[in-house]
CSV table of C-alpha atoms and ligand atoms in Angstrom, one decimal:
chain,number,residue,atom,x,y,z
A,23,UNK,CA,107.0,93.3,125.3
A,24,UNK,CA,109.5,96.1,126.2
A,25,UNK,CA,109.0,99.6,125.3
A,26,UNK,CA,108.8,99.9,120.7
A,27,UNK,CA,111.3,102.2,119.6
A,28,UNK,CA,111.3,104.4,116.8
A,29,UNK,CA,114.2,103.4,113.9
A,30,UNK,CA,114.4,107.3,112.3
A,31,UNK,CA,115.9,107.0,108.0
A,32,UNK,CA,115.8,109.7,106.2
A,33,UNK,CA,116.3,111.4,103.2
A,34,UNK,CA,117.3,115.6,102.3
A,35,UNK,CA,113.2,115.6,102.0
A,36,UNK,CA,111.6,112.9,103.2
A,37,UNK,CA,111.8,111.2,107.0
A,38,UNK,CA,110.1,107.1,108.1
A,39,UNK,CA,110.0,106.6,111.6
A,40,UNK,CA,109.8,102.9,111.7
A,41,UNK,CA,107.7,101.8,114.7
A,42,UNK,CA,105.1,99.2,116.2
A,43,UNK,CA,102.2,101.7,115.7
A,44,UNK,CA,103.1,102.9,112.1
A,45,UNK,CA,102.2,100.5,109.1
A,46,UNK,CA,105.1,98.5,107.5
A,47,UNK,CA,107.7,100.1,106.2
A,48,UNK,CA,108.6,98.4,103.3
A,49,UNK,CA,112.3,98.4,102.0
A,50,UNK,CA,111.9,97.5,98.2
A,51,UNK,CA,114.8,95.1,97.5
A,52,UNK,CA,115.0,95.6,94.1
A,53,UNK,CA,118.1,97.5,92.5
A,54,UNK,CA,120.1,94.5,93.7
A,55,UNK,CA,122.6,93.2,90.9
A,56,UNK,CA,123.6,90.3,93.9
A,57,UNK,CA,120.1,89.1,93.9
A,58,UNK,CA,119.2,89.8,89.9
A,59,UNK,CA,120.4,88.9,86.8
A,60,UNK,CA,118.5,91.4,84.9
A,61,UNK,CA,120.4,93.9,87.0
A,62,UNK,CA,123.8,92.6,86.7
A,63,UNK,CA,123.5,92.4,83.1
A,64,UNK,CA,122.5,96.1,82.5
A,65,UNK,CA,125.4,97.5,85.0
A,66,UNK,CA,128.1,95.7,83.6
A,67,UNK,CA,126.8,97.4,80.3
A,68,UNK,CA,126.5,101.0,82.4
A,69,UNK,CA,123.0,101.5,81.5
A,70,UNK,CA,121.3,102.7,84.6
A,71,UNK,CA,117.2,102.8,82.9
A,72,UNK,CA,116.5,99.9,85.1
A,73,UNK,CA,117.7,101.3,88.1
A,74,UNK,CA,115.6,104.7,87.6
A,75,UNK,CA,112.6,102.3,86.3
A,76,UNK,CA,113.2,100.5,89.3
A,77,UNK,CA,113.5,103.3,92.1
A,78,UNK,CA,109.9,105.0,90.4
A,79,UNK,CA,107.9,101.5,90.3
A,80,UNK,CA,108.6,100.2,93.5
A,81,UNK,CA,108.4,103.7,95.2
A,82,UNK,CA,104.9,103.6,93.0
A,83,UNK,CA,103.9,100.2,94.6
A,84,UNK,CA,104.2,101.2,98.3
A,85,UNK,CA,108.3,101.1,99.3
A,86,UNK,CA,109.6,104.1,101.8
A,87,UNK,CA,113.1,103.1,101.6
A,88,UNK,CA,114.9,101.7,98.7
A,89,UNK,CA,117.9,99.3,99.0
A,90,UNK,CA,120.7,100.0,97.3
A,91,UNK,CA,123.4,97.5,96.2
A,92,UNK,CA,126.5,97.4,94.2
A,93,UNK,CA,127.9,94.1,94.0
A,94,UNK,CA,129.1,93.4,91.1
A,95,UNK,CA,132.4,91.5,90.8
A,96,UNK,CA,135.3,92.9,89.5
A,97,UNK,CA,134.1,96.5,89.3
A,98,UNK,CA,134.6,99.1,91.8
A,99,UNK,CA,131.8,98.6,93.8
A,100,UNK,CA,132.5,102.6,95.5
A,101,UNK,CA,132.0,104.0,93.1
A,102,UNK,CA,129.7,102.2,91.4
A,103,UNK,CA,127.2,102.7,94.7
A,104,UNK,CA,128.1,106.7,94.3
A,105,UNK,CA,126.6,106.7,90.5
A,106,UNK,CA,123.7,103.6,92.2
A,107,UNK,CA,122.5,106.3,94.5
A,108,UNK,CA,123.1,109.9,92.6
A,109,UNK,CA,120.8,108.1,89.9
A,110,UNK,CA,118.1,106.5,92.7
A,111,UNK,CA,117.9,110.2,93.9
A,112,UNK,CA,117.9,112.2,90.3
A,113,UNK,CA,114.2,110.0,90.2
A,114,UNK,CA,112.5,110.0,93.8
A,115,UNK,CA,113.3,111.4,97.2
A,116,UNK,CA,113.4,108.2,99.7
A,117,UNK,CA,115.7,107.3,102.4
A,118,UNK,CA,118.4,105.2,100.7
A,119,UNK,CA,119.4,101.3,102.8
A,120,UNK,CA,123.0,101.1,102.1
A,121,UNK,CA,123.4,97.2,101.2
A,122,UNK,CA,127.2,96.2,101.0
A,123,UNK,CA,129.8,94.4,103.0
A,124,UNK,CA,132.4,96.8,101.3
A,125,UNK,CA,133.7,98.9,103.6
A,126,UNK,CA,135.2,101.7,101.2
A,127,UNK,CA,131.9,101.5,99.4
A,128,UNK,CA,129.7,101.9,102.8
A,129,UNK,CA,132.1,105.0,103.3
A,130,UNK,CA,131.8,107.0,100.2
A,131,UNK,CA,127.6,106.6,100.6
A,132,UNK,CA,127.3,107.7,103.7
A,133,UNK,CA,130.2,110.2,103.5
A,134,UNK,CA,127.8,111.2,99.8
A,135,UNK,CA,124.7,110.8,101.8
A,136,UNK,CA,122.1,113.8,102.8
A,137,UNK,CA,119.5,112.6,105.6
A,138,UNK,CA,119.9,109.6,107.7
A,139,UNK,CA,121.0,106.4,106.0
A,140,UNK,CA,120.1,103.1,107.1
A,141,UNK,CA,123.8,100.8,107.1
A,142,UNK,CA,122.1,97.3,105.5
A,143,UNK,CA,124.3,95.7,107.0
A,144,UNK,CA,126.9,95.3,110.5
A,145,UNK,CA,126.5,91.3,112.1
A,146,UNK,CA,128.4,90.1,114.9
A,147,UNK,CA,131.6,89.1,113.9
A,148,UNK,CA,134.6,90.7,115.4
A,149,UNK,CA,135.5,92.4,111.9
A,150,UNK,CA,132.3,93.7,111.0
A,151,UNK,CA,131.5,95.4,114.2
A,152,UNK,CA,134.9,97.0,114.5
A,153,UNK,CA,134.3,98.1,111.3
A,154,UNK,CA,130.8,99.1,110.6
A,155,UNK,CA,130.2,100.4,113.8
A,156,UNK,CA,132.4,103.5,113.9
A,157,UNK,CA,131.0,104.7,111.2
A,158,UNK,CA,127.4,104.1,112.4
A,159,UNK,CA,128.4,106.8,114.5
A,160,UNK,CA,130.6,109.0,112.8
A,161,UNK,CA,127.6,109.4,109.9
A,162,UNK,CA,125.1,109.5,112.9
A,163,UNK,CA,123.4,106.7,110.7
A,164,UNK,CA,121.0,103.6,111.7
A,165,UNK,CA,122.1,100.0,111.2
A,166,UNK,CA,120.5,96.6,110.1
A,167,UNK,CA,121.8,94.1,112.5
A,168,UNK,CA,122.5,91.0,111.4
A,169,UNK,CA,122.1,87.4,113.8
A,170,UNK,CA,125.3,86.0,111.8
A,171,UNK,CA,129.0,85.7,114.0
A,172,UNK,CA,132.4,84.4,113.2
A,173,UNK,CA,130.3,80.3,113.4
A,174,UNK,CA,127.8,81.2,110.8
A,175,UNK,CA,124.1,81.5,111.0
A,176,UNK,CA,123.6,80.2,114.5
A,177,UNK,CA,120.1,77.1,114.1
A,178,UNK,CA,118.1,78.0,116.6
A,179,UNK,CA,116.7,81.1,117.5
A,180,UNK,CA,117.5,81.3,120.8
A,181,UNK,CA,121.5,81.7,119.8
A,182,UNK,CA,120.3,84.0,117.0
A,183,UNK,CA,118.8,86.3,120.2
A,184,UNK,CA,122.2,86.2,121.4
A,185,UNK,CA,123.8,87.4,118.5
A,186,UNK,CA,121.5,90.2,118.7
A,187,UNK,CA,122.4,91.2,122.7
A,188,UNK,CA,125.5,91.3,121.3
A,189,UNK,CA,125.2,93.6,118.4
A,190,UNK,CA,123.6,95.5,120.4
A,191,UNK,CA,125.7,95.6,123.4
A,192,UNK,CA,128.7,96.8,121.4
A,193,UNK,CA,126.4,99.7,119.3
A,194,UNK,CA,125.7,100.7,123.1
A,195,UNK,CA,129.3,101.2,124.0
A,196,UNK,CA,130.0,103.1,120.8
A,197,UNK,CA,126.9,105.5,121.8
A,198,UNK,CA,124.6,104.3,119.2
A,199,UNK,CA,121.1,103.1,120.8
A,200,UNK,CA,118.9,100.6,120.2
A,201,UNK,CA,116.5,103.0,118.6
A,202,UNK,CA,119.1,103.1,115.8
A,203,UNK,CA,119.1,99.6,115.2
A,204,UNK,CA,116.7,97.7,113.1
A,205,UNK,CA,117.6,93.4,113.6
A,206,UNK,CA,117.9,90.5,110.7
A,207,UNK,CA,116.8,87.8,113.3
A,208,UNK,CA,118.0,86.0,109.0
A,209,UNK,CA,115.4,83.9,107.3
A,210,UNK,CA,117.1,81.0,105.8
A,211,UNK,CA,115.3,79.2,103.0
A,212,UNK,CA,112.3,76.2,103.2
A,213,UNK,CA,113.7,75.2,100.9
A,214,UNK,CA,116.4,73.9,102.0
A,215,UNK,CA,114.8,73.0,105.5
A,216,UNK,CA,111.4,73.5,106.4
A,217,UNK,CA,111.2,74.5,109.8
A,218,UNK,CA,113.3,77.6,108.2
A,219,UNK,CA,109.4,80.1,108.6
A,220,UNK,CA,108.9,78.6,112.0
A,221,UNK,CA,112.6,79.4,113.3
A,222,UNK,CA,112.9,82.9,111.8
A,223,UNK,CA,109.5,83.7,113.3
A,224,UNK,CA,110.3,82.4,116.8
A,225,UNK,CA,113.4,84.5,116.7
A,226,UNK,CA,111.6,87.5,115.3
A,227,UNK,CA,109.8,87.3,119.0
A,228,UNK,CA,112.1,86.1,121.5
A,229,UNK,CA,114.1,89.8,120.1
A,230,UNK,CA,111.5,91.8,120.2
A,231,UNK,CA,110.1,90.7,123.8
A,232,UNK,CA,113.7,91.1,125.0
A,233,UNK,CA,114.5,94.3,123.2
A,234,UNK,CA,111.8,96.1,121.6
A,235,UNK,CA,114.0,96.6,118.8
A,236,UNK,CA,112.4,96.6,114.9
A,237,UNK,CA,113.2,94.2,112.7
A,238,UNK,CA,113.8,94.0,109.8
A,239,UNK,CA,114.1,90.6,107.1
A,240,UNK,CA,115.2,89.8,103.3
A,241,UNK,CA,111.3,87.7,103.5
A,242,UNK,CA,111.7,86.9,100.4
A,243,UNK,CA,114.5,84.2,100.8
A,244,UNK,CA,111.8,82.1,103.0
A,245,UNK,CA,111.1,80.9,100.0
A,246,UNK,CA,113.7,79.9,97.2
A,247,UNK,CA,113.8,76.6,96.2
A,248,UNK,CA,109.7,76.4,95.6
A,249,UNK,CA,107.0,76.6,93.2
A,250,UNK,CA,104.7,79.5,93.8
A,251,UNK,CA,106.8,81.0,95.5
A,252,UNK,CA,104.7,85.0,96.2
A,253,UNK,CA,102.2,82.7,98.7
A,254,UNK,CA,104.6,81.8,100.4
A,255,UNK,CA,106.4,85.3,100.8
A,256,UNK,CA,102.6,87.0,101.4
A,257,UNK,CA,102.1,84.5,103.9
A,258,UNK,CA,105.2,84.9,105.8
A,259,UNK,CA,105.6,88.0,105.7
A,260,UNK,CA,101.9,88.5,107.9
A,261,UNK,CA,103.1,86.4,109.9
A,262,UNK,CA,105.8,87.5,110.4
A,263,UNK,CA,104.2,91.1,111.0
A,264,UNK,CA,102.4,89.8,113.9
A,265,UNK,CA,105.4,88.0,114.9
A,266,UNK,CA,107.2,91.8,115.6
A,267,UNK,CA,108.8,92.0,111.6
A,268,UNK,CA,108.2,96.7,111.2
A,269,UNK,CA,110.6,96.3,108.1
A,270,UNK,CA,110.9,93.5,105.8
A,271,UNK,CA,113.2,94.4,102.6
A,272,UNK,CA,111.1,93.2,99.8
A,273,UNK,CA,109.6,93.6,96.4
A,274,UNK,CA,106.3,95.7,96.6
A,275,UNK,CA,106.0,95.0,93.0
A,276,UNK,CA,104.4,91.8,93.7
A,277,UNK,CA,101.2,92.3,94.3
A,278,UNK,CA,100.0,89.2,96.6
A,279,UNK,CA,103.0,90.2,98.8
A,280,UNK,CA,102.0,94.9,98.9
A,281,UNK,CA,98.2,93.5,99.5
A,282,UNK,CA,99.4,90.9,102.2
A,283,UNK,CA,100.9,93.8,104.2
A,284,UNK,CA,98.4,96.2,104.3
A,285,UNK,CA,96.0,93.3,105.8
A,286,UNK,CA,98.3,92.5,108.1
A,287,UNK,CA,98.3,96.0,109.0
A,288,UNK,CA,94.6,96.4,109.1
A,289,UNK,CA,94.5,93.4,110.9
A,290,UNK,CA,96.9,94.8,114.1
A,291,UNK,CA,95.5,97.9,113.7
A,292,UNK,CA,97.7,99.9,112.3
A,293,UNK,CA,95.4,101.5,110.0
A,294,UNK,CA,93.8,103.6,110.6
A,295,UNK,CA,90.0,103.7,109.8
A,296,UNK,CA,90.7,101.6,107.4
A,297,UNK,CA,91.7,104.2,105.2
A,298,UNK,CA,95.2,103.4,103.5
A,299,UNK,CA,93.4,99.4,103.0
A,300,UNK,CA,90.6,101.2,101.4
A,301,UNK,CA,92.8,103.6,99.6
A,302,UNK,CA,94.5,101.0,98.2
A,303,UNK,CA,91.3,99.4,96.9
A,304,UNK,CA,90.5,102.3,94.7
A,305,UNK,CA,93.4,102.5,92.8
A,306,UNK,CA,93.8,99.2,92.3
A,307,UNK,CA,90.2,99.2,91.1
A,308,UNK,CA,91.2,102.5,88.9
A,309,UNK,CA,93.6,100.1,87.3
A,310,UNK,CA,91.7,97.1,86.5
A,311,UNK,CA,89.4,99.4,84.6
A,312,UNK,CA,92.0,101.7,83.1
B,415,THG,N1,119.1,90.1,104.4
B,415,THG,C1,119.1,91.9,104.5
B,415,THG,N2,120.0,92.1,103.1
B,415,THG,C2,119.2,91.7,102.1
B,415,THG,C3,119.3,90.4,102.4
B,415,THG,C4,118.6,89.9,103.9
B,415,THG,N3,120.1,91.9,100.8
B,415,THG,C5,119.8,91.9,99.9
B,415,THG,C6,118.9,90.2,100.3
B,415,THG,N4,119.0,89.4,101.1
B,415,THG,C7,117.7,91.1,100.1
B,415,THG,N5,117.3,91.4,98.4
B,415,THG,C8,117.1,90.2,97.6
B,415,THG,C9,116.8,91.8,96.1
B,415,THG,C10,116.4,91.3,95.2
B,415,THG,C11,115.6,89.5,95.5
B,415,THG,C12,115.7,88.7,96.4
B,415,THG,C13,116.5,88.8,97.6
B,415,THG,C14,115.6,88.8,94.1
B,415,THG,N6,115.6,87.4,93.3
B,415,THG,C15,114.5,87.4,92.5
B,415,THG,C16,113.9,85.7,92.8
B,415,THG,O1,114.0,86.1,93.7
B,415,THG,O2,113.9,85.5,92.1
B,415,THG,C17,115.9,87.0,90.9
B,415,THG,C18,116.0,86.3,90.0
B,415,THG,C19,116.2,87.5,89.2
B,415,THG,O3,117.7,87.1,88.6
B,415,THG,O4,116.1,88.7,89.4
B,415,THG,O5,114.7,89.7,93.0
B,415,THG,O6,118.4,88.5,103.7
B,415,THG,N7,119.7,92.9,105.4
């Protein structure tokens, strides 16, 4: 393995350091109308209560960073993104991951954001590289690099490594170092291809070995279309942490997943004296008694 890079993401008041010595950094996925029908319906009605609630609950459940996605079809995404960010910042102070494919929304978000945001995302397509990377540089942000390009999502781990290499190289040319990049090797769904999990794990290993970069992933994608998803997600995430995943995008309110992450950190020797594990055990115990 090459060096262990540290990716910094911060809010006005909090700094999160992502690296392989620290416990896994959880990026909370729930503020996302694309992935969640209830959020979509509420935002269409201009109701932001669910957003406040999801922000507070995810942080309580262990999220270190919150992903914010404003993809509501037919709505001005830049305006909604700004409103979402302000709403989340009313109730929490954790750093944010700006999840959008809309350049105007990304620009608006970066312009108002105080701190070092995590941009979600750039990919290997020419258009994405030339549009997103200059913004990342201009605002001094960190960025997620998706392993897909003009030809779509490559099938093999080696091809995904090649896309990661292209993104890291192009970023480097603009003065964005690999410590500011978290690569997402992409988790496809096992429901469509039973080798999707294996491919994702192998891709993580290859990319970490070559570049030592931090790795993120929408870890619940893996189980779409399968029953009892929480067990698959928990097992996959633990295995992916062993392979090199350092900052999954997931739902920490799913107990099985949150516990699997803590157990994986303990197993990896990243939880000194098991203090984090014991503290969360006590919290669960108290919650059960309440
Ligand atoms: N990589 C990166 N960013 C991403 C993804 C990724 N952002 C979006 C997505 N994938 C990760 N986020 C979510 C958000 C919500 C849900 C799943 C992934 C989710 N889905 C419910 C489910 O799984 O059943 C939908 C149910 C509902 O409608 O509420 O909650 O891969 N870089």
